[in-house]
Amino acid sequence: MHVPLDDALMHLIGERLGRQLGLAIGPQHWERLRRAIEPVTDACQPPALAACLRRFIDAPLARSDAELIAAELSVGETYFFREPQAFEMLEREVLPALLAERRCIGRRLRLWSAGCCTGEECYSLAIIVNRLLPDIAEWDIRIVGTDIHPGFLAQARKGIYGDWSFRGLSPILRRRYFEALPDERWSVRPALRNGVDFRYGNLAQDAPPGCAFDLVLCRNVLMYFNAEAARRVLATLRESLSPRGWLLVAAAEAPVPAACGLVEARIGDVVFHRRPLGTRP
């Protein structure tokens, strides 16, 4: 039975969930939030509604409920090589310098896409690394993608995409790194898939999926968090970086990391941030 949730109750639920998840949940999100929690409230008889809603109000929030809410509130808009200027600077400047350093000290590279959505960002990084390293078989390379949305992670692991995801990728690169399927979709080739790992990760609560990352991408993610949670997330990202490791956020989010002890490094028109010298990983 459908139980209507009035605005006062939605305000309370949004406030409590925002505090637990670090999300900025305002009236503009209430309709999607209602859809997220309706499967729970619809299963409750009115006398038990308060008990059903308590799971969304009282801490700590169960992982299953966090996934339920994130699935409804996340936009999930991404594609290969989104923000082309950023990827151009990664391929032309940042990654060649990193690879030159690592070639002399163990041929090890660690990259993290925090809030990886359906995986296009991770595979874009893998394409660049493959293009830059003719001897890639001799390297220890790990690209990790994390997201709170289980549906996004499932699609990322499958590595199957339609034309909409390829609007930032040339047909030549598509044919080189993807296999055509009969249904007009494309599958990531095994050689590109190797070394890319997708994991569940709640940036507001979980530890990073490793340490000493050479490069972390966290783009179009900070905008979902309130100011306090964004600072905590950036502190986590900063501590996950190797000495002088690189962080890239979305262009609209670029002013935020400077307030969290990260040093701005502008390359062309793209703003990166780096861990300051003298800090320990």
mmCIF file of N, CA and C in Angstrom, residues 130-176:
data_model
loop_
_atom_site.group_PDB
_atom_site.id
_atom_site.type_symbol
_atom_site.label_atom_id
_atom_site.label_comp_id
_atom_site.label_asym_id
_atom_site.label_seq_id
_atom_site.Cartn_x
_atom_site.Cartn_y
_atom_site.Cartn_z
ATOM 1 N N ASN A 130 48.024 2.167 -22.310
ATOM 2 C CA ASN A 130 48.400 1.235 -23.376
ATOM 3 C C ASN A 130 49.056 1.958 -24.544
ATOM 4 N N ARG A 131 48.591 3.141 -24.866
ATOM 5 C CA ARG A 131 49.171 3.899 -25.963
ATOM 6 C C ARG A 131 50.574 4.406 -25.626
ATOM 7 N N LEU A 132 50.813 4.683 -24.345
ATOM 8 C CA LEU A 132 52.102 5.245 -23.935
ATOM 9 C C LEU A 132 53.165 4.195 -23.651
ATOM 10 N N LEU A 133 52.750 2.947 -23.422
ATOM 11 C CA LEU A 133 53.700 1.918 -22.987
ATOM 12 C C LEU A 133 53.756 0.751 -23.972
ATOM 13 N N PRO A 134 54.693 0.770 -24.898
ATOM 14 C CA PRO A 134 54.836 -0.384 -25.797
ATOM 15 C C PRO A 134 55.281 -1.640 -25.052
ATOM 16 N N ASP A 135 55.917 -1.478 -23.886
ATOM 17 C CA ASP A 135 56.365 -2.628 -23.093
ATOM 18 C C ASP A 135 55.479 -2.836 -21.861
ATOM 19 N N ILE A 136 54.193 -2.618 -22.021
ATOM 20 C CA ILE A 136 53.283 -2.652 -20.876
ATOM 21 C C ILE A 136 53.294 -4.001 -20.159
ATOM 22 N N ALA A 137 53.607 -5.089 -20.872
ATOM 23 C CA ALA A 137 53.642 -6.418 -20.253
ATOM 24 C C ALA A 137 54.705 -6.510 -19.167
ATOM 25 N N GLU A 138 55.680 -5.605 -19.198
ATOM 26 C CA GLU A 138 56.755 -5.631 -18.211
ATOM 27 C C GLU A 138 56.462 -4.740 -16.996
ATOM 28 N N TRP A 139 55.263 -4.182 -16.942
ATOM 29 C CA TRP A 139 54.899 -3.254 -15.874
ATOM 30 C C TRP A 139 53.892 -3.874 -14.912
ATOM 31 N N ASP A 140 53.894 -3.348 -13.684
ATOM 32 C CA ASP A 140 52.888 -3.687 -12.679
ATOM 33 C C ASP A 140 51.932 -2.499 -12.589
ATOM 34 N N ILE A 141 50.793 -2.613 -13.287
ATOM 35 C CA ILE A 141 49.856 -1.501 -13.389
ATOM 36 C C ILE A 141 48.505 -1.945 -12.853
ATOM 37 N N ARG A 142 47.933 -1.109 -12.008
ATOM 38 C CA ARG A 142 46.609 -1.383 -11.463
ATOM 39 C C ARG A 142 45.763 -0.122 -11.555
ATOM 40 N N ILE A 143 44.616 -0.251 -12.219
ATOM 41 C CA ILE A 143 43.641 0.829 -12.302
ATOM 42 C C ILE A 143 42.418 0.374 -11.524
ATOM 43 N N VAL A 144 42.051 1.131 -10.490
ATOM 44 C CA VAL A 144 40.941 0.760 -9.615
ATOM 45 C C VAL A 144 39.808 1.762 -9.798
ATOM 46 N N GLY A 145 38.602 1.253 -9.968
ATOM 47 C CA GLY A 145 37.413 2.090 -10.014
ATOM 48 C C GLY A 145 36.496 1.740 -8.861
ATOM 49 N N THR A 146 36.020 2.742 -8.135
ATOM 50 C CA THR A 146 35.095 2.497 -7.025
ATOM 51 C C THR A 146 33.834 3.323 -7.226
ATOM 52 N N ASP A 147 32.716 2.759 -6.769
ATOM 53 C CA ASP A 147 31.449 3.485 -6.824
ATOM 54 C C ASP A 147 30.513 2.888 -5.790
ATOM 55 N N ILE A 148 29.528 3.666 -5.372
ATOM 56 C CA ILE A 148 28.553 3.211 -4.382
ATOM 57 C C ILE A 148 27.352 2.544 -5.043
ATOM 58 N N HIS A 149 27.215 2.694 -6.360
ATOM 59 C CA HIS A 149 26.039 2.219 -7.096
ATOM 60 C C HIS A 149 26.305 0.812 -7.622
ATOM 61 N N PRO A 150 25.619 -0.219 -7.097
ATOM 62 C CA PRO A 150 25.908 -1.587 -7.540
ATOM 63 C C PRO A 150 25.592 -1.831 -9.011
ATOM 64 N N GLY A 151 24.560 -1.153 -9.531
ATOM 65 C CA GLY A 151 24.230 -1.312 -10.947
ATOM 66 C C GLY A 151 25.313 -0.758 -11.849
ATOM 67 N N PHE A 152 25.875 0.392 -11.484
ATOM 68 C CA PHE A 152 26.977 0.962 -12.258
ATOM 69 C C PHE A 152 28.172 0.011 -12.272
ATOM 70 N N LEU A 153 28.507 -0.540 -11.097
ATOM 71 C CA LEU A 153 29.662 -1.443 -11.005
ATOM 72 C C LEU A 153 29.453 -2.695 -11.842
ATOM 73 N N ALA A 154 28.245 -3.221 -11.851
ATOM 74 C CA ALA A 154 27.966 -4.416 -12.653
ATOM 75 C C ALA A 154 28.186 -4.132 -14.130
ATOM 76 N N GLN A 155 27.743 -2.964 -14.597
ATOM 77 C CA GLN A 155 27.945 -2.618 -15.999
ATOM 78 C C GLN A 155 29.418 -2.399 -16.306
ATOM 79 N N ALA A 156 30.137 -1.771 -15.367
ATOM 80 C CA ALA A 156 31.574 -1.542 -15.573
ATOM 81 C C ALA A 156 32.320 -2.862 -15.714
ATOM 82 N N ARG A 157 31.969 -3.829 -14.873
ATOM 83 C CA ARG A 157 32.657 -5.130 -14.937
ATOM 84 C C ARG A 157 32.351 -5.863 -16.240
ATOM 85 N N LYS A 158 31.125 -5.712 -16.744
ATOM 86 C CA LYS A 158 30.786 -6.334 -18.032
ATOM 87 C C LYS A 158 31.583 -5.706 -19.168
ATOM 88 N N GLY A 159 31.777 -4.387 -19.090
ATOM 89 C CA GLY A 159 32.556 -3.700 -20.117
ATOM 90 C C GLY A 159 31.898 -3.695 -21.482
ATOM 91 N N ILE A 160 30.576 -3.577 -21.523
ATOM 92 C CA ILE A 160 29.835 -3.543 -22.784
ATOM 93 C C ILE A 160 29.126 -2.198 -22.887
ATOM 94 N N TYR A 161 29.309 -1.504 -24.031
ATOM 95 C CA TYR A 161 28.827 -0.130 -24.157
ATOM 96 C C TYR A 161 28.181 0.107 -25.520
ATOM 97 N N GLY A 162 27.250 1.059 -25.522
ATOM 98 C CA GLY A 162 26.603 1.473 -26.757
ATOM 99 C C GLY A 162 27.210 2.753 -27.304
ATOM 100 N N ASP A 163 26.642 3.220 -28.415
ATOM 101 C CA ASP A 163 27.217 4.376 -29.115
ATOM 102 C C ASP A 163 27.294 5.618 -28.228
ATOM 103 N N TRP A 164 26.347 5.792 -27.306
ATOM 104 C CA TRP A 164 26.318 6.992 -26.472
ATOM 105 C C TRP A 164 27.604 7.148 -25.666
ATOM 106 N N SER A 165 28.190 6.031 -25.246
ATOM 107 C CA SER A 165 29.423 6.081 -24.448
ATOM 108 C C SER A 165 30.644 6.420 -25.289
ATOM 109 N N PHE A 166 30.539 6.286 -26.614
ATOM 110 C CA PHE A 166 31.716 6.453 -27.478
ATOM 111 C C PHE A 166 31.781 7.826 -28.147
ATOM 112 N N ARG A 167 30.948 8.756 -27.709
ATOM 113 C CA ARG A 167 30.952 10.039 -28.414
ATOM 114 C C ARG A 167 32.215 10.842 -28.149
ATOM 115 N N GLY A 168 33.065 10.422 -27.198
ATOM 116 C CA GLY A 168 34.340 11.084 -26.987
ATOM 117 C C GLY A 168 35.524 10.272 -27.478
ATOM 118 N N LEU A 169 35.260 9.187 -28.226
ATOM 119 C CA LEU A 169 36.334 8.286 -28.662
ATOM 120 C C LEU A 169 36.308 8.144 -30.173
ATOM 121 N N SER A 170 37.481 8.223 -30.805
ATOM 122 C CA SER A 170 37.545 8.113 -32.261
ATOM 123 C C SER A 170 37.208 6.683 -32.704
ATOM 124 N N PRO A 171 36.636 6.518 -33.910
ATOM 125 C CA PRO A 171 36.334 5.172 -34.420
ATOM 126 C C PRO A 171 37.568 4.272 -34.482
ATOM 127 N N ILE A 172 38.734 4.866 -34.738
ATOM 128 C CA ILE A 172 39.963 4.059 -34.815
ATOM 129 C C ILE A 172 40.272 3.419 -33.469
ATOM 130 N N LEU A 173 40.191 4.227 -32.404
ATOM 131 C CA LEU A 173 40.460 3.684 -31.064
ATOM 132 C C LEU A 173 39.368 2.710 -30.639
ATOM 133 N N ARG A 174 38.145 2.956 -31.067
ATOM 134 C CA ARG A 174 37.070 2.028 -30.717
ATOM 135 C C ARG A 174 37.353 0.647 -31.313
ATOM 136 N N ARG A 175 37.732 0.606 -32.557
ATOM 137 C CA ARG A 175 38.002 -0.694 -33.192
ATOM 138 C C ARG A 175 39.241 -1.364 -32.592
ATOM 139 N N ARG A 176 40.194 -0.546 -32.150
ATOM 140 C CA ARG A 176 41.428 -1.122 -31.608
ATOM 141 C C ARG A 176 41.213 -1.745 -30.227
#
